[in-house]
Amino acid sequence: MTIAKHSRFRVLDAEPYNGEAPLSLLVEHPETPADLFYVRNHAPVPEVDPEAFRLEVDGLVRRPLSLSLAKLGREFPQAEVPATLQCAGNRRDELVRVRPVPGETPWSAGAISHGRWRGVPLAAVLAAAGVYEGAAHVAFAGLDVVEKRGESFPYGGSIPLGRARATDGSPPVLLAWELNGEPLTPAHGFPLRVVVPGYIGARSVKWLASIRVQEAPSDNYYQARAYKLFPHHVGPADADWSRGLMLGELSLTSAIGRPVDGEEVPAGATTVIGYAMAGGDRTVERVELSRDGGQSWTWCEHAPAPPGAWTLWRAEIDLEPGDHELVCRAWDSAANTQPEAVAPLWNFKGYMNNAWHRVRVRAR
Amino acid sequence: MTIAKHSRFRVLDAEPYNGEAPLSLLVEHPETPADLFYVRNHAPVPEVDPEAFRLEVDGLVRRPLSLSLAKLGREFPQAEVPATLQCAGNRRDELVRVRPVPGETPWSAGAISHGRWRGVPLAAVLAAAGVYEGAAHVAFAGLDVVEKRGESFPYGGSIPLGRARATDGSPPVLLAWELNGEPLTPAHGFPLRVVVPGYIGARSVKWLASIRVQEAPSDNYYQARAYKLFPHHVGPADADWSRGLMLGELSLTSAIGRPVDGEEVPAGATTVIGYAMAGGDRTVERVELSRDGGQSWTWCEHAPAPPGAWTLWRAEIDLEPGDHELVCRAWDSAANTQPEAVAPLWNFKGYMNNAWHRVRVRAR
């Protein structure tokens, strides 16, 4: 299957297809165009016949459902939700420079993108199915088929039922068929995908085939083993998979998009731009830029953004001729800020690097 | 008014009364005894006649209420909730060592305590009053009277309506009259106080007199000016109060309670204990201890705790003779961890220091 992307899109793996936009291009667009939107796949892109497609809803529900796309679009309320997706491996390349992370895609800071998604709130589908007491998780499975350790199985994952219902004013979890006003492309989950604002991208299952309401999290490999955060001192050989932190809500992060690392810029007035993103139902409250390694900070301008959505920020600074290191950090509505250094965040799967982001520039 | 506290309780200010337990004593009790529970007051403790007491509920509600304690206890469902309160100024003393924070109480790491609270869920009272569409915040005012800048006014603050209703499975916000099975003492808010699990202690208004449902946050000094987080470079003279981060949910923190800083311990097997606490509806997922400044980490044992509650943790380590620095950090369910250094967190009000906690010990 041909995957149509921007000429400057960086393909990191051909099959399964993984790629990200160059950071400097990414931060030019508050809403990421589909051909720059990062792609993180674990299996070949499935070809789905939209006429034959049915979404199955079962498990701890009173009325199991089998929904065609037409029925989904006709019988449920629709919503358009601005949401940023971000891979748990975003900024892994900085971790790799501390110590190798074998077998994992070395994402730069471009494994994040923002879009407008249209679809049906998952809560409405769950209400129609009638969830039984005792249910606590909602598991998703895709139509893509992963080959791993001699087995074939669909990609899958789950979220807590409370998040699925989004009764707390969090942005709704969507079953989406449109990105930025256009039908999903095959690489992004055509004809239907989950979008879970504020969670790691891995839970926004593409080519959605089934929703199962259950007592426990999904036992899919990508929920039960992968996407777990282990301490610094644990390696793959001694990992007790039951003890890893099962990733869900995103942590707070930010990155400088321009200038790019290693760039030469004219001395004098310089515009610095980047993104910042909070997790869960938190919002980015402040972005700061430092030119002296964190001794002093400048307040950056950013547009307010709802939970689950990134914000692009900007600062105007004056650079004297010479070498400079620019550093950014954000603060969220729970007064969390980002950790300073990358090294103490290293973990053998290379997840959740949200250290201060640094670029070196030379002003001439 | 006499305030009865433990003989080792550290009184930081006599009037308004502020004090905390020594950290080493605090971490001995999963549930903090009332006589060790920190006290943060902004005005003299009011003497309240419980017979004459009425809680007024008004603002954007269909049915304003005036509730005696008897009526509150008789006509509403009751709940017992484990919740940790923590002052936004906890661990300010470490910030003060970076740069002075004039006019603020120099809390050590003991401005945090955990209790079992009994009372009525705020959500039940709001439901009885009937909240109008358009309401977004719930403002509290106490019976204590602050004297500030030539004015007298009650202490107050507010929380978002979504948090007040706690429909997302967060621990309920309580209107509480009991701490650890005993009536509240005067210093802790007798006869009635708010308890907002996961939020800075300032929102858990004591001697609660009124609840007002409104469109905007409280305009009380302690919501509109104090308890705002400003960047590193902003001072009181140039603070634009509308731009500060209005504190609400707590950030993630942890501290080493034993051994204490500067302690001499026998060389060999040493038990290290402390607390960790996540904010909002997040939970502490991991606590780690380092003996080499964060190069390597040990996994500490901790009991699982619900959102809004601290956990006490423990690690058994072997200390060779000599000087050591012990460092702890926690991770929460949103994969946030604590920032490394105190200095970049400095702010002129001295709030929300959640850097790695460090103690120096000498083993002999």
XYZ file of C-alpha atoms in Angstrom:
728
model
C 0.000 0.000 0.000
C 1.312 3.455 -0.922
C 1.459 5.896 1.952
C 1.287 9.472 0.657
C 3.320 11.851 2.762
C 5.048 15.211 2.429
C 8.351 15.170 0.555
C 10.179 16.155 3.729
C 8.434 13.539 5.914
C 11.047 11.355 7.633
C 10.287 7.669 7.169
C 11.914 5.846 10.096
C 10.690 2.330 9.260
C 9.234 1.205 5.933
C 7.239 -1.792 7.256
C 5.581 -1.478 9.699
C 5.494 2.133 8.569
C 6.748 4.717 11.052
C 7.532 8.341 10.334
C 7.463 11.904 11.592
C 7.665 15.408 10.159
C 10.814 17.474 10.620
C 10.261 19.440 13.815
C 10.814 22.808 12.145
C 8.029 22.074 9.668
C 5.712 20.538 12.274
C 5.581 23.682 14.410
C 4.548 25.839 11.452
C 1.026 24.387 11.599
C -1.260 24.700 14.642
C -3.287 21.935 12.977
C -0.991 19.306 11.467
C -1.774 18.573 7.795
C -2.444 14.866 7.236
C 0.668 14.495 5.087
C 2.822 15.717 8.002
C 0.945 13.831 10.745
C 3.226 11.281 12.417
C 2.533 7.610 11.797
C 3.280 4.872 14.337
C 2.255 1.407 13.132
C 2.959 -2.033 14.569
C 1.773 -4.028 11.523
C 1.112 -3.517 7.825
C -1.706 -1.087 7.008
C -4.846 -3.208 6.467
C -7.082 -2.621 3.456
C -10.618 -2.285 4.753
C -13.832 -2.455 2.691
C -15.983 0.287 4.246
C -19.199 -1.354 3.026
C -18.450 -4.658 4.742
C -16.991 -2.994 7.856
C -18.738 -3.643 11.179
C -17.724 -2.387 14.609
C -18.474 -5.036 17.260
C -19.254 -3.894 20.818
C -19.445 -6.633 23.427
C -18.236 -7.818 26.825
C -19.949 -6.525 29.976
C -22.837 -4.876 28.114
C -26.573 -5.534 28.111
C -26.965 -5.165 24.338
C -23.983 -6.213 22.183
C -23.849 -4.087 19.033
C -22.658 -4.626 15.484
C -22.470 -1.254 13.781
C -21.927 -0.384 10.130
C -20.338 2.957 9.373
C -23.704 4.183 8.052
C -25.466 3.195 11.262
C -22.748 4.761 13.405
C -23.072 8.030 11.483
C -26.876 8.006 11.478
C -27.912 6.829 14.920
C -25.435 8.517 17.248
C -24.595 12.121 18.084
C -21.469 13.441 16.376
C -18.718 15.649 17.715
C -15.646 17.410 16.391
C -12.789 17.409 18.873
C -9.372 19.105 18.635
C -6.856 16.593 19.938
C -3.121 16.069 19.852
C -1.734 12.571 19.550
C 1.716 11.835 20.878
C 3.683 8.610 20.841
C 5.075 7.417 24.184
C 8.387 7.159 22.293
C 8.445 10.820 21.265
C 11.955 12.266 21.850
C 13.464 8.785 22.223
C 16.505 9.928 20.202
C 17.685 11.970 23.198
C 17.479 8.875 25.423
C 19.417 6.856 22.847
C 22.259 9.366 23.084
C 22.456 8.581 26.833
C 22.459 4.803 26.344
C 21.215 2.607 23.466
C 17.549 1.540 23.344
C 17.766 -1.556 21.121
C 14.838 -2.578 18.970
C 12.869 0.640 19.291
C 12.238 3.358 16.690
C 14.479 6.363 17.416
C 11.842 9.091 17.246
C 12.930 12.687 17.309
C 10.546 15.277 18.805
C 8.129 14.945 15.871
C 6.125 11.936 17.094
C 3.341 14.331 18.018
C 0.690 15.976 15.832
C -2.532 17.889 16.272
C -5.809 17.538 14.402
C -9.545 18.127 14.355
C -11.290 14.766 14.625
C -14.908 14.077 13.755
C -16.823 11.063 14.892
C -19.086 9.646 17.581
C -18.263 9.946 21.299
C -17.389 6.531 22.689
C -19.605 7.393 25.681
C -22.677 7.450 23.411
C -21.908 3.986 22.027
C -21.316 2.621 25.533
C -24.603 4.133 26.702
C -26.431 2.463 23.806
C -24.841 -0.878 24.664
C -25.614 -0.512 28.386
C -22.576 -1.125 30.573
C -22.951 -3.552 33.492
C -21.853 -2.744 37.031
C -18.388 -4.105 37.713
C -16.989 -3.061 34.353
C -13.840 -0.959 34.700
C -11.988 -0.948 31.366
C -12.758 -0.564 27.683
C -10.549 -2.622 25.357
C -10.023 -1.858 21.675
C -8.711 -4.129 18.926
C -7.733 -3.167 15.397
C -7.907 -4.879 12.003
C -4.127 -4.785 11.633
C -2.355 -8.065 12.310
C 0.873 -8.032 14.298
C 3.417 -10.837 13.791
C 5.397 -11.253 16.987
C 7.158 -14.158 18.653
C 5.600 -16.648 16.211
C 2.084 -15.426 16.835
C -0.380 -13.343 14.818
C -2.742 -11.083 16.699
C -4.542 -7.767 16.277
C -3.037 -4.620 17.748
C -4.967 -3.596 20.849
C -5.100 -1.653 24.087
C -7.515 -0.294 26.655
C -8.475 2.723 28.724
C -10.270 2.986 32.076
C -14.062 3.125 31.815
C -14.096 6.468 33.644
C -11.974 7.996 30.896
C -14.103 6.347 28.205
C -17.219 7.949 29.623
C -15.503 11.345 30.082
C -18.135 12.568 32.496
C -15.707 14.901 34.235
C -15.553 17.458 31.450
C -12.501 15.874 29.822
C -12.608 16.034 26.034
C -14.618 13.057 24.780
C -12.970 9.894 23.532
C -14.011 9.677 19.888
C -14.626 6.933 17.382
C -13.400 9.079 14.508
C -13.648 8.854 10.732
C -12.369 12.323 9.818
C -9.126 14.206 10.398
C -9.132 17.939 9.625
C -12.363 17.680 7.626
C -11.177 14.826 5.397
C -11.805 11.076 5.669
C -9.041 9.227 7.487
C -6.305 8.001 5.177
C -5.403 4.289 5.323
C -2.197 4.995 7.267
C -4.173 6.865 9.931
C -6.848 4.222 10.492
C -9.418 4.312 7.680
C -12.303 3.822 8.067
C -12.524 4.249 11.887
C -10.136 4.802 14.756
C -10.170 5.678 18.419
C -8.902 9.099 19.541
C -8.161 9.382 23.280
C -7.207 12.999 24.038
C -4.555 13.309 26.767
C -3.383 9.678 26.542
C -0.360 8.133 24.849
C -1.052 7.609 21.148
C -0.903 3.829 21.569
C -4.397 3.843 23.087
C -5.899 5.590 20.031
C -6.319 2.269 18.216
C -6.559 2.504 14.416
C -8.686 0.396 12.014
C -10.955 -0.198 15.002
C -12.705 -3.563 14.784
C -14.001 -4.168 18.285
C -14.757 -2.586 21.627
C -14.984 -4.898 24.603
C -16.106 -3.727 28.040
C -14.366 -5.702 30.756
C -13.173 -5.820 34.369
C -9.441 -5.671 33.667
C -7.160 -3.829 31.255
C -6.618 -5.413 27.838
C -4.363 -8.476 27.840
C -3.064 -7.478 24.410
C 0.741 -7.442 24.181
C 0.707 -3.662 23.683
C -1.149 -3.105 26.947
C 0.169 -5.945 29.090
C 3.863 -5.748 28.090
C 4.825 -2.968 25.725
C 4.101 0.638 26.683
C 5.191 0.071 30.266
C 7.661 2.330 31.991
C 10.410 0.635 33.993
C 12.977 2.154 36.322
C 16.376 3.179 35.138
C 18.107 0.077 36.558
C 15.774 -2.537 35.019
C 16.632 -4.180 31.686
C 14.681 -6.485 29.373
C 16.264 -9.575 30.935
C 15.137 -8.821 34.482
C 11.887 -6.925 33.791
C 8.930 -8.195 35.814
C 6.218 -7.143 33.357
C 3.567 -6.988 36.042
C 5.508 -4.250 37.848
C 6.005 -1.761 35.015
C 3.992 1.447 35.013
C 1.179 0.840 32.502
C 1.221 4.069 30.513
C -2.016 5.988 30.080
C -2.139 9.736 30.571
C 0.678 11.679 28.964
C 3.192 13.594 31.034
C 3.928 17.254 30.336
C 6.359 18.066 27.534
C 7.558 20.852 25.242
C 10.071 21.271 22.431
C 11.817 23.967 20.444
C 10.962 23.630 16.744
C 12.903 26.591 15.359
C 15.759 27.267 15.209
C 16.792 23.648 14.801
C 19.678 22.042 16.658
C 23.005 23.008 15.093
C 21.540 25.824 13.004
C 23.460 28.987 12.155
C 21.292 32.071 12.487
C 21.972 35.778 11.917
C 22.936 37.519 15.159
C 20.314 39.887 16.563
C 16.546 39.511 16.815
C 15.577 35.846 16.620
C 12.168 34.215 16.813
C 12.020 30.911 18.644
C 8.938 28.721 18.181
C 7.886 25.349 19.497
C 5.109 23.244 20.983
C 3.971 22.322 24.485
C 1.517 19.656 25.562
C 0.034 18.613 28.915
C -1.478 15.198 29.625
C -4.800 13.976 31.007
C -7.241 16.804 31.531
C -4.503 19.251 32.402
C -3.653 22.348 30.364
C -0.387 24.098 29.528
C -0.261 27.180 31.725
C 3.191 28.535 30.925
C 6.126 28.013 28.599
C 9.583 29.386 29.390
C 12.819 29.731 27.457
C 16.318 29.895 28.952
C 19.588 30.884 27.297
C 21.837 30.111 30.264
C 21.089 26.501 31.049
C 18.150 27.246 33.311
C 19.613 30.031 35.479
C 17.110 32.527 34.083
C 13.966 32.165 31.999
C 11.908 34.200 29.539
C 8.115 33.945 29.467
C 6.995 32.713 26.027
C 3.715 33.608 24.361
C 1.256 30.810 23.781
C -2.409 30.561 22.877
C -4.611 28.929 25.529
C -5.503 25.385 24.490
C -8.062 22.944 25.901
C -7.034 19.721 27.653
C -5.776 17.136 25.180
C -4.495 19.746 22.743
C -1.003 21.112 22.256
C -0.201 24.784 22.048
C 2.370 26.421 19.799
C 4.502 29.031 21.536
C 6.859 31.803 20.481
C 9.555 33.982 22.017
C 11.477 36.898 20.538
C 15.060 36.991 21.795
C 18.227 38.826 20.922
C 21.230 36.622 20.177
C 24.750 38.008 20.353
C 27.310 36.517 17.962
C 28.577 33.210 19.317
C 27.350 29.794 20.410
C 24.179 29.477 22.434
C 22.120 26.720 23.965
C 18.387 27.398 24.058
C 16.293 25.456 26.571
C 12.518 25.297 26.960
C 10.236 23.965 29.659
C 6.478 24.116 30.300
C 4.229 24.158 33.390
C 0.785 22.593 33.540
C -2.387 23.370 35.483
C -1.330 20.971 38.262
C 1.902 22.991 38.727
C 3.993 20.182 37.290
C 7.035 21.225 35.329
C 9.429 19.152 33.231
C 12.492 17.433 34.652
C 15.811 19.013 33.859
C 18.035 16.277 32.461
C 17.494 13.378 30.063
C 19.872 10.863 31.654
C 17.856 10.170 34.840
C 14.803 9.432 32.659
C 16.478 6.664 30.663
C 14.499 3.405 30.557
C 15.126 0.359 28.413
C 11.996 0.821 26.268
C 12.772 4.504 25.757
C 9.435 5.986 26.792
C 8.247 9.343 28.110
C 11.319 11.510 27.760
C 9.979 14.906 28.784
C 13.187 16.580 29.955
C 13.889 20.229 29.170
C 14.374 20.425 25.392
C 17.675 21.905 24.209
C 18.993 23.183 20.874
C 22.422 24.597 20.154
C 22.640 27.492 17.716
C 25.454 29.637 16.378
C 24.710 33.329 15.804
C 26.853 35.110 13.170
C -7.382 30.048 72.251
C -5.123 27.193 73.282
C -4.001 24.953 70.464
C -3.102 21.504 71.788
C -0.286 19.899 69.849
C 2.390 17.265 70.360
C 5.376 18.333 72.437
C 7.632 18.009 69.387
C 5.274 19.954 67.069
C 7.179 22.869 65.499
C 5.255 26.119 65.861
C 6.412 28.390 63.025
C 4.083 31.328 63.748
C 2.136 31.907 66.950
C -0.632 34.114 65.476
C -1.929 33.331 62.923
C -0.938 29.860 64.089
C 1.243 27.820 61.728
C 3.087 24.630 62.528
C 4.226 21.244 61.324
C 5.443 17.969 62.800
C 9.123 17.026 62.570
C 9.426 15.019 59.371
C 10.915 11.980 61.123
C 7.879 11.765 63.402
C 5.369 12.514 60.628
C 6.408 9.502 58.521
C 5.911 7.107 61.437
C 2.133 7.367 61.040
C 0.274 6.368 57.864
C -2.630 8.328 59.361
C -1.418 11.534 60.981
C -2.630 11.961 64.580
C -4.485 15.237 65.045
C -1.803 16.559 67.392
C 0.821 16.128 64.646
C -1.372 17.344 61.761
C 0.077 20.493 60.203
C -1.785 23.756 60.726
C -1.780 26.618 58.230
C -3.938 29.565 59.309
C -4.263 33.070 57.892
C -6.220 34.542 60.815
C -6.938 33.816 64.476
C -8.887 30.610 65.129
C -12.561 31.612 65.446
C -14.697 30.307 68.308
C -17.845 28.883 66.796
C -21.067 27.996 68.616
C -22.133 24.731 66.971
C -25.777 25.248 67.949
C -26.007 28.612 66.236
C -23.879 27.533 63.266
C -25.511 27.629 59.828
C -23.934 26.799 56.488
C -25.311 29.076 53.760
C -25.466 27.791 50.170
C -26.339 30.349 47.519
C -25.351 31.891 44.191
C -26.355 30.141 40.965
C -28.675 27.650 42.638
C -32.431 27.067 42.400
C -32.914 26.552 46.143
C -30.570 28.483 48.464
C -29.973 26.493 51.646
C -29.262 27.351 55.250
C -28.109 24.202 57.015
C -27.573 23.520 60.700
C -25.043 20.842 61.611
C -27.919 18.610 62.723
C -29.675 19.010 59.390
C -26.482 18.402 57.449
C -25.877 15.191 59.378
C -29.473 14.010 59.136
C -30.607 14.840 55.614
C -27.567 14.032 53.485
C -25.573 10.885 52.746
C -22.305 10.625 54.673
C -18.917 9.411 53.545
C -15.541 8.714 55.093
C -12.672 9.650 52.798
C -8.917 9.126 53.279
C -7.263 12.319 52.101
C -3.898 14.002 52.437
C -3.723 17.762 52.785
C -0.606 19.572 51.676
C 0.226 23.263 51.810
C 1.375 24.854 48.538
C 4.296 26.137 50.631
C 5.457 22.673 51.719
C 9.268 22.437 51.391
C 9.628 26.220 51.079
C 12.732 26.071 53.294
C 14.693 24.547 50.411
C 13.646 27.434 48.146
C 14.674 29.943 50.818
C 18.179 28.471 50.790
C 18.367 29.328 47.056
C 17.125 32.892 47.503
C 15.045 34.546 50.278
C 11.246 34.406 50.131
C 10.314 37.379 52.325
C 7.079 37.401 54.278
C 6.256 33.712 53.854
C 6.365 30.923 56.454
C 9.497 28.800 55.906
C 7.855 25.351 55.938
C 10.024 22.301 55.988
C 8.703 19.096 54.373
C 6.116 18.607 57.118
C 3.354 20.838 55.751
C 1.540 17.703 54.676
C -0.599 15.272 56.694
C -2.995 12.435 56.071
C -6.329 11.701 57.717
C -9.683 9.962 57.524
C -12.380 12.590 57.105
C -16.077 12.077 57.724
C -18.783 14.338 56.439
C -21.186 14.989 53.588
C -20.073 14.994 49.952
C -20.252 18.520 48.569
C -21.870 17.029 45.451
C -24.901 15.977 47.507
C -25.365 19.487 48.897
C -25.007 21.007 45.427
C -27.563 18.536 44.059
C -30.006 19.510 46.814
C -29.517 23.186 46.017
C -29.889 22.628 42.259
C -27.068 24.197 40.260
C -28.007 26.414 37.300
C -26.481 26.036 33.839
C -23.602 28.450 33.386
C -22.151 27.855 36.833
C -18.479 26.871 36.718
C -16.946 27.416 40.165
C -17.813 26.779 43.802
C -16.537 29.409 46.236
C -16.031 28.806 49.949
C -15.699 31.366 52.763
C -14.701 30.737 56.353
C -15.628 32.265 59.704
C -12.048 33.372 60.318
C -11.362 37.060 59.712
C -8.171 38.104 57.957
C -6.700 41.545 58.570
C -4.748 42.593 55.515
C -3.897 45.923 53.938
C -6.308 47.762 56.221
C -9.214 45.501 55.396
C -11.025 42.737 57.274
C -12.411 39.856 55.264
C -13.089 36.134 55.621
C -10.554 33.649 54.306
C -11.852 32.058 51.087
C -11.142 30.233 47.871
C -12.822 28.188 45.168
C -12.635 25.033 43.080
C -14.019 24.238 39.632
C -17.585 22.897 39.640
C -16.420 19.740 37.849
C -14.111 18.942 40.753
C -16.821 19.805 43.280
C -19.176 17.298 41.675
C -16.435 14.645 41.377
C -18.390 12.655 38.815
C -15.218 11.253 37.236
C -14.458 8.851 40.057
C -12.179 11.296 41.876
C -12.474 11.071 45.647
C -15.400 13.240 46.737
C -14.933 16.750 48.050
C -16.234 16.604 51.617
C -17.855 18.978 54.047
C -16.201 17.308 57.022
C -16.754 17.398 60.765
C -14.498 14.529 61.793
C -10.797 13.767 61.460
C -9.677 10.210 62.279
C -12.931 9.431 64.050
C -12.862 12.492 66.321
C -14.639 15.846 65.958
C -12.501 18.501 64.312
C -10.451 20.509 66.773
C -10.774 24.311 66.647
C -7.394 24.681 64.922
C -8.488 22.310 62.160
C -11.813 23.958 61.397
C -14.403 23.025 64.027
C -17.266 22.563 63.434
C -17.092 22.140 59.631
C -14.464 22.392 56.927
C -13.977 21.596 53.277
C -11.606 18.771 52.283
C -10.569 18.772 48.609
C -8.459 15.655 47.950
C -5.675 16.237 45.401
C -5.745 20.043 45.670
C -3.504 22.459 47.544
C -4.558 22.701 51.173
C -5.600 26.337 50.727
C -8.801 25.220 48.979
C -9.861 23.061 51.959
C -11.429 26.061 53.696
C -11.826 25.728 57.466
C -14.689 27.018 59.698
C -16.813 26.887 56.570
C -19.560 29.516 56.621
C -20.753 29.708 53.048
C -20.731 27.992 49.677
C -21.497 30.125 46.661
C -21.955 28.696 43.186
C -20.752 31.151 40.547
C -19.429 31.677 37.024
C -15.898 32.728 37.975
C -13.313 31.682 40.554
C -13.533 33.333 43.980
C -12.381 36.950 44.087
C -11.056 36.389 47.611
C -7.455 37.572 48.095
C -6.308 33.970 48.630
C -7.680 32.869 45.263
C -7.190 36.012 43.170
C -3.701 36.997 44.424
C -2.064 34.641 46.865
C -1.536 31.002 45.919
C -0.454 31.926 42.414
C 2.719 30.576 40.882
C 4.911 33.085 39.041
C 7.987 32.491 36.906
C 11.446 32.589 38.313
C 12.185 36.097 36.982
C 9.043 37.815 38.333
C 9.099 39.602 41.697
C 6.361 41.162 43.833
C 6.992 44.610 42.361
C 6.408 43.569 38.742
C 3.889 40.732 39.250
C 0.826 41.008 37.021
C -1.562 39.117 39.301
C -3.843 38.160 36.448
C -1.022 36.196 34.814
C 0.053 33.963 37.685
C -0.833 30.279 37.618
C -3.853 29.942 39.921
C -2.915 26.876 41.941
C -5.385 24.017 42.190
C -4.284 20.425 41.728
C -1.105 19.472 43.535
C 2.016 18.474 41.657
C 3.833 15.227 42.443
C 6.212 15.209 45.410
C 8.079 12.932 47.808
C 10.398 13.300 50.782
C 12.778 11.284 52.919
C 11.616 11.286 56.546
C 14.294 9.089 58.092
C 17.203 9.355 58.426
C 17.004 13.116 58.864
C 19.336 15.574 57.197
C 22.678 15.718 58.983
C 22.065 12.543 60.992
C 24.828 10.148 62.005
C 23.784 6.539 61.545
C 25.581 3.238 62.210
C 27.265 1.916 59.067
C 25.613 -1.139 57.522
C 21.967 -1.982 57.001
C 19.857 1.179 57.096
C 16.127 1.638 56.673
C 15.059 4.749 54.785
C 11.414 5.834 55.032
C 9.436 8.702 53.609
C 6.235 9.834 51.919
C 5.103 10.380 48.339
C 2.003 12.135 47.082
C 0.493 12.690 43.627
C -1.963 15.456 42.769
C -5.405 15.575 41.167
C -6.792 12.112 40.506
C -3.351 10.666 39.855
C -1.700 7.986 41.981
C 1.894 7.371 43.044
C 3.140 4.502 40.888
C 6.771 4.313 41.926
C 9.235 5.724 44.437
C 12.983 5.530 43.896
C 16.039 6.216 46.038
C 19.491 7.186 44.781
C 22.793 7.268 46.651
C 24.862 8.761 43.840
C 23.052 11.962 42.972
C 20.672 10.337 40.513
C 23.086 8.200 38.489
C 21.415 5.016 39.736
C 18.200 4.322 41.616
C 16.723 1.705 43.947
C 13.062 0.746 43.769
C 11.378 1.518 47.115
C 8.448 -0.405 48.569
C 5.204 1.468 48.964
C 1.592 0.519 49.619
C -0.839 1.400 46.810
C -2.871 4.474 47.732
C -5.970 5.985 46.146
C -5.918 9.394 44.428
C -5.723 12.205 46.951
C -3.826 10.109 49.498
C -0.128 9.917 50.230
C 1.782 6.691 50.522
C 4.591 5.944 52.958
C 7.554 4.160 51.390
C 10.594 2.278 52.625
C 13.937 1.085 51.304
C 16.585 -1.083 52.933
C 20.081 -0.023 51.932
C 23.595 -0.756 53.014
C 25.683 2.289 53.943
C 29.472 2.088 54.018
C 31.250 4.296 56.538
C 31.504 7.848 55.258
C 29.319 10.712 54.031
C 26.350 10.005 51.807
C 23.627 11.990 50.098
C 20.327 10.160 49.773
C 17.892 11.362 47.104
C 14.301 10.309 46.463
C 11.889 10.872 43.615
C 8.425 9.547 42.726
C 6.541 8.814 39.497
C 2.790 9.209 39.097
C 0.168 7.485 36.959
C 0.581 10.114 34.236
C 4.309 9.239 34.003
C 5.294 12.545 35.544
C 8.381 12.511 37.717
C 9.834 15.220 39.932
C 12.272 17.841 38.706
C 15.879 17.395 39.743
C 17.003 20.685 41.245
C 15.409 23.222 43.567
C 16.963 26.391 42.112
C 15.045 26.438 38.787
C 11.780 26.135 40.742
C 12.354 29.277 42.818
C 9.440 31.732 42.770
C 8.915 34.796 44.904
C 5.969 33.348 46.858
C 7.839 30.096 47.440
C 5.227 27.638 46.227
C 5.257 24.087 44.876
C 8.831 23.006 45.453
C 8.709 19.375 44.365
C 12.341 18.817 43.416
C 14.121 15.574 44.294
C 14.400 15.493 48.096
C 17.901 15.137 49.512
C 19.330 14.323 52.939
C 22.989 14.059 53.902
C 23.949 11.357 56.379
C 27.200 10.190 57.914
C 27.632 6.454 58.498
C 30.049 5.416 61.282
